PDB file of C-alpha atoms in Angstrom:
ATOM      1  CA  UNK A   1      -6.053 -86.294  41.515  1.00 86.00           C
ATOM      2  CA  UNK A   2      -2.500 -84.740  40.825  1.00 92.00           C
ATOM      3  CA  UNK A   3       0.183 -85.736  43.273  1.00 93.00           C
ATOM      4  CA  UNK A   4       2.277 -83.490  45.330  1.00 93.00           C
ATOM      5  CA  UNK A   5       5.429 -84.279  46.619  1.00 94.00           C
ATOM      6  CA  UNK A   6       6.426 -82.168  50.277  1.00 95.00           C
ATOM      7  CA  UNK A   7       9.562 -82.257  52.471  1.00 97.00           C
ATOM      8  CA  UNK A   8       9.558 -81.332  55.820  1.00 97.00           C
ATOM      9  CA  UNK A   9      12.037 -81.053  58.546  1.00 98.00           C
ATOM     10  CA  UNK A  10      11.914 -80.804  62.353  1.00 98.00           C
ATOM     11  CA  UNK A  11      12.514 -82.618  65.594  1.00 95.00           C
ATOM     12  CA  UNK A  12      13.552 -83.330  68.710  1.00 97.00           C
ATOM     13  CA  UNK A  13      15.257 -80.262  70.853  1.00 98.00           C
ATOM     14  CA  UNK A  14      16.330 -81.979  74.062  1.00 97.00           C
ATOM     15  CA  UNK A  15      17.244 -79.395  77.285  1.00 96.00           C
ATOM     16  CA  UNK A  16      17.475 -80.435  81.181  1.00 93.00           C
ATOM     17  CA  UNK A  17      14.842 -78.476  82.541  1.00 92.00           C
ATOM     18  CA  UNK A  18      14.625 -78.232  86.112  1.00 92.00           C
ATOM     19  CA  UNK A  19      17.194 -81.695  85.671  1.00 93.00           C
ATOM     20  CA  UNK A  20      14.569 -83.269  83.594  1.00 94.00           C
ATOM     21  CA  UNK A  21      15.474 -84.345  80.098  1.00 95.00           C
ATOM     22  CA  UNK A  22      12.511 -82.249  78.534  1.00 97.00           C
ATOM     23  CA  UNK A  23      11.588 -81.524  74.305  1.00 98.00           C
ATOM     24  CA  UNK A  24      10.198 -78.392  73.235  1.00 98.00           C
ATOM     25  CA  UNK A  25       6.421 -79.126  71.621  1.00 98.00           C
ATOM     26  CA  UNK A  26       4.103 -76.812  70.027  1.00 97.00           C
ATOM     27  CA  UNK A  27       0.366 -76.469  69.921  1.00 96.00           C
ATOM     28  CA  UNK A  28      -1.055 -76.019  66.309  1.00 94.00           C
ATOM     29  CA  UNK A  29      -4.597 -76.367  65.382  1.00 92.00           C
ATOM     30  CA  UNK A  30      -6.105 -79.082  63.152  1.00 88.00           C
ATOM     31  CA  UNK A  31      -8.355 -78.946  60.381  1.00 84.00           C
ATOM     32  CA  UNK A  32     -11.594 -79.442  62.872  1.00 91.00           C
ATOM     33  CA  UNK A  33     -10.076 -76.532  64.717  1.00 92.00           C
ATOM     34  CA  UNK A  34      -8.846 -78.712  68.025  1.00 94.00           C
ATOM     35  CA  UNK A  35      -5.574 -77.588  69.499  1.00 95.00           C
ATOM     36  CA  UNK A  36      -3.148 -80.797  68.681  1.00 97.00           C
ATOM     37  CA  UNK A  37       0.732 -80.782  70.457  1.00 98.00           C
ATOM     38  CA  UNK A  38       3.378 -82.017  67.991  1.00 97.00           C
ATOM     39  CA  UNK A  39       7.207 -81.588  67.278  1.00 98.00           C
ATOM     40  CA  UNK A  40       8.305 -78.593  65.524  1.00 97.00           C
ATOM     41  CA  UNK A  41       8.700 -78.951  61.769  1.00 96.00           C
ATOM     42  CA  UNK A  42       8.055 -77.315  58.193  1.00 95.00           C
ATOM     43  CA  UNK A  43       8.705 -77.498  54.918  1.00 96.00           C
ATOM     44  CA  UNK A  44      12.489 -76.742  53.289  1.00 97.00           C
ATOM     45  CA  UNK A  45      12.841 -73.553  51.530  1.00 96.00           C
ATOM     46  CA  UNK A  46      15.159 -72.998  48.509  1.00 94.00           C
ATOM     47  CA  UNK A  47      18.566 -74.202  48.648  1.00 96.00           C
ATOM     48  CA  UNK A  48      17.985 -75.726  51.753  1.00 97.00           C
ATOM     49  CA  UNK A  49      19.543 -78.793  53.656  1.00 98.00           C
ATOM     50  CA  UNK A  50      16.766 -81.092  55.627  1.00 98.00           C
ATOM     51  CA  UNK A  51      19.415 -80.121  59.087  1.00 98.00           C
ATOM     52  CA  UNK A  52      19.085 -76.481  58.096  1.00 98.00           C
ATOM     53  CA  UNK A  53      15.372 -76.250  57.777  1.00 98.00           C
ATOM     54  CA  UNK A  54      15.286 -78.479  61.233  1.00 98.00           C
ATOM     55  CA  UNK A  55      17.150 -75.977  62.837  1.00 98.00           C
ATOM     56  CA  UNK A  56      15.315 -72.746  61.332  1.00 97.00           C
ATOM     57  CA  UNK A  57      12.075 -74.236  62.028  1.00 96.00           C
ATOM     58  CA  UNK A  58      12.569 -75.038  65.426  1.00 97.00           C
ATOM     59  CA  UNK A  59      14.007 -71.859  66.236  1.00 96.00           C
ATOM     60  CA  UNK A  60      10.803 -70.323  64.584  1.00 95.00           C
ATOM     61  CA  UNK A  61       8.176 -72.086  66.071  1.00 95.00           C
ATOM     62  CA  UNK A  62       9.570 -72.052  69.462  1.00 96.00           C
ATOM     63  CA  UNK A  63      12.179 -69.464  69.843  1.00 96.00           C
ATOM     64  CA  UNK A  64      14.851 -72.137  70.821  1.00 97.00           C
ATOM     65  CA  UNK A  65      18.044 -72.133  69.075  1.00 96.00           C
ATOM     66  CA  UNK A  66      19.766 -75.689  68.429  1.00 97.00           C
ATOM     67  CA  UNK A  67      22.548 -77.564  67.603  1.00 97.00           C
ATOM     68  CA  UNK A  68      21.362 -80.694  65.923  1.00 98.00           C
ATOM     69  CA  UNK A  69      23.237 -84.466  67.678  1.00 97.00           C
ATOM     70  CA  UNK A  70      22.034 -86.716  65.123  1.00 98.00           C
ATOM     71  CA  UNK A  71      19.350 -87.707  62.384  1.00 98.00           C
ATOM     72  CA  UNK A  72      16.233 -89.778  63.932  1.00 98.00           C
ATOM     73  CA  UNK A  73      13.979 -90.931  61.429  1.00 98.00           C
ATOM     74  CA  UNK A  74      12.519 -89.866  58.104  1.00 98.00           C
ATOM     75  CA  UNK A  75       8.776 -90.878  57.842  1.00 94.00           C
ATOM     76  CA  UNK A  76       6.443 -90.914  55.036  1.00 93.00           C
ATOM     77  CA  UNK A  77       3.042 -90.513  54.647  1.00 92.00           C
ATOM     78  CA  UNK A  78       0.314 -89.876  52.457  1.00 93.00           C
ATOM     79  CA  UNK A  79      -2.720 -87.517  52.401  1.00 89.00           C
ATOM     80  CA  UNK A  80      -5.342 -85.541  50.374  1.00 90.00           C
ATOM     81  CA  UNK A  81      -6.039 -81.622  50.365  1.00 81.00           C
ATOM     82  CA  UNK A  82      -7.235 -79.066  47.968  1.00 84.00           C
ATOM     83  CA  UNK A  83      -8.439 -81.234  45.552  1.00 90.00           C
ATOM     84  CA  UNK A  84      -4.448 -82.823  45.414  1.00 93.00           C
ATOM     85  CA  UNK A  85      -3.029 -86.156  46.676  1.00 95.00           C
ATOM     86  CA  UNK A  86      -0.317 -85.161  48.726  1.00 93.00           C
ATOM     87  CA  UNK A  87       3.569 -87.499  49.550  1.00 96.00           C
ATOM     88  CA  UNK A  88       5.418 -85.918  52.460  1.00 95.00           C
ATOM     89  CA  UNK A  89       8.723 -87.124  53.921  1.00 97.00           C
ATOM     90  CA  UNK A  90       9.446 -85.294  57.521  1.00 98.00           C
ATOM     91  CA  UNK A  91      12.703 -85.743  58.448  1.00 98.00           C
ATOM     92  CA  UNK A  92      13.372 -85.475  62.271  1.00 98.00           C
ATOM     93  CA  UNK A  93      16.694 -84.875  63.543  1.00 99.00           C
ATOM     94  CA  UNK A  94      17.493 -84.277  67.786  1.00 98.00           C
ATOM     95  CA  UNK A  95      18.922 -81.402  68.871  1.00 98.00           C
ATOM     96  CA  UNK A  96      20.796 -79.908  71.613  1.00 97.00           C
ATOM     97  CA  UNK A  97      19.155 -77.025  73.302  1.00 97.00           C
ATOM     98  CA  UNK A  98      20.993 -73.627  73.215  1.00 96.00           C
ATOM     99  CA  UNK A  99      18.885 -71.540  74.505  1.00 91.00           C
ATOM    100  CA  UNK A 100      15.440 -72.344  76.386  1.00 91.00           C
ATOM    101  CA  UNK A 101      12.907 -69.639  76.516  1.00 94.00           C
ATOM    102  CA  UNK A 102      10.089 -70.590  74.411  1.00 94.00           C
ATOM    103  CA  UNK A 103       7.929 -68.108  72.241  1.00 91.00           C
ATOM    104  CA  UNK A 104       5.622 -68.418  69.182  1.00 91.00           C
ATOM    105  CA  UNK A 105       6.068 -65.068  68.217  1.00 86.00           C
ATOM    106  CA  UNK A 106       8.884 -65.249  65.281  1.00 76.00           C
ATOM    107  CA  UNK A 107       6.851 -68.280  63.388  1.00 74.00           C
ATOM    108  CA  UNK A 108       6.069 -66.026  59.839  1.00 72.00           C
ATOM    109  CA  UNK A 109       3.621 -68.734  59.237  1.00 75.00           C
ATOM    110  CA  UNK A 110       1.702 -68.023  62.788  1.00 79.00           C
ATOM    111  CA  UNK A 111       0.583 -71.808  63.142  1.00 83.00           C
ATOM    112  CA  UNK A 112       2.304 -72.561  66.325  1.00 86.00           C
ATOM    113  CA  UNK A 113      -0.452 -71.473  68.986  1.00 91.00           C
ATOM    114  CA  UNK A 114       2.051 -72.501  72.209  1.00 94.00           C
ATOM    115  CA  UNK A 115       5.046 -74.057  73.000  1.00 96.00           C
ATOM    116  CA  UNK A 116       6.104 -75.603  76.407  1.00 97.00           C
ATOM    117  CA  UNK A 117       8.407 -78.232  77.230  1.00 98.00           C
ATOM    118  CA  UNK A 118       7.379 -81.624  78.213  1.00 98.00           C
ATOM    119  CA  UNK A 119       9.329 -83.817  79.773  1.00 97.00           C
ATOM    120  CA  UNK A 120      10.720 -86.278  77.130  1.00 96.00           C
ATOM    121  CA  UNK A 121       9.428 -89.661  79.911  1.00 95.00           C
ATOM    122  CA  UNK A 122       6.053 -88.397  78.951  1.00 96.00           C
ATOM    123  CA  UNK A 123       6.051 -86.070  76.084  1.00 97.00           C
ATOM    124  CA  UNK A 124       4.659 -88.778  73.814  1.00 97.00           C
ATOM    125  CA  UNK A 125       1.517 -89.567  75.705  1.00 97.00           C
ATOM    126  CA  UNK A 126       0.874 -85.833  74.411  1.00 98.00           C
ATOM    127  CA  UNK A 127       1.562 -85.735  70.806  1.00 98.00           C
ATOM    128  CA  UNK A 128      -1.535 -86.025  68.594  1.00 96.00           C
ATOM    129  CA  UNK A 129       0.404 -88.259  65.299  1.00 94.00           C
ATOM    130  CA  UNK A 130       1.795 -91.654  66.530  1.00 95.00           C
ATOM    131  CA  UNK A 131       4.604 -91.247  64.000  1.00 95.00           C
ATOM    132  CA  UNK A 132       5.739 -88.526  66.699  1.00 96.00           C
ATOM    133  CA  UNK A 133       5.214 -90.932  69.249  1.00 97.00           C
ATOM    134  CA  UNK A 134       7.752 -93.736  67.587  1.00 97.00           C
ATOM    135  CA  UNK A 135      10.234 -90.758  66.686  1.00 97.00           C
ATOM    136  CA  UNK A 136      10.324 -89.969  70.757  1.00 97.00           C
ATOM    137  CA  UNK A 137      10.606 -93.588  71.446  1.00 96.00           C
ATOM    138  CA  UNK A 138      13.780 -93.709  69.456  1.00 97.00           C
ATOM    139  CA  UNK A 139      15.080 -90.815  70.548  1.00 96.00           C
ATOM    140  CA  UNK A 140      15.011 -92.537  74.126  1.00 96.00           C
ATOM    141  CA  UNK A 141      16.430 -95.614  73.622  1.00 94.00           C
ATOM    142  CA  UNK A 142      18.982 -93.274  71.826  1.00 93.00           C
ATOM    143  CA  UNK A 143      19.791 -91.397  75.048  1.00 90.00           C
ATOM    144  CA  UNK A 144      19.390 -94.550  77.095  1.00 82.00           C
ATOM    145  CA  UNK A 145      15.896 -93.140  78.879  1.00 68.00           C
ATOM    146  CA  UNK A 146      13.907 -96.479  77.064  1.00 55.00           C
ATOM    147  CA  UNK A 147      11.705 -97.984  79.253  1.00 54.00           C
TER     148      UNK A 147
END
């Protein structure tokens, strides 16, 4: 099988909502079809810093436009698809919110389904990949909200 190697970038955008530290999470839909919650990420286009595509992705998958605080983790993982073996590095940076009304509509690729916030206590009881989960735990102990 020929290998493919992806980079992604997304994260964490923190707000207070309603005074509760909260993230922005979208729904997307797995291969089986099921409705799955996750962070907001995608691949980098041309020319393209890993901070750059975290920010345009956000802002395109849940209409909120952030400043990014710092760089979280970079995980890597790998999977097979189309007949390929595929190598992908997300890198997940957290944000500051700027703005905080979500909407799906501007993502060109149409995979985010929803977006809500969550409140970042809980947020990872909620995310389908456990990778997620450990980026949320650091981003906790981070802003001093570990357990």
């Amino acid at each position: 099988m020929p290998i493919v190697e992806e980079t992604s970038a997304g994260g964490l955008v923190v707000a207070l909502i309603d005074s509760i530290p909260s993230v922005a999470v979208i729904a997307r839909r797995n291969r089986l079809g099921n409705i799955e919650w996750c962070l907001p990420k995608g691949h980098l286009e041309a020319g393209e810093t890993p901070m750059d595509a975290a920010v345009r992705e956000i802002h395109e998958e849940t209409g909120i436009q952030g400043t990014i605080i710092t760089h979280l983790a970079s995980i890597d993982y790998w999977f097979a698809g189309s007949g390929r073996r595929i190598h992908k590095v997300v890198h997940h940076f957290l944000l500051d919110a700027k703005s905080y009304d979500l909407t799906v509509e501007n993502d060109p690729d149409q995979e985010a389904e929803d977006a809500a916030w969550m409140p970042l206590e809980t947020v990872a009881n909620h995310l389908a990949y456990p990778n997620e989960r450990r980026v949320v735990g650091i981003a906790r102990e981070l802003l001093d909200l570990g357990d």
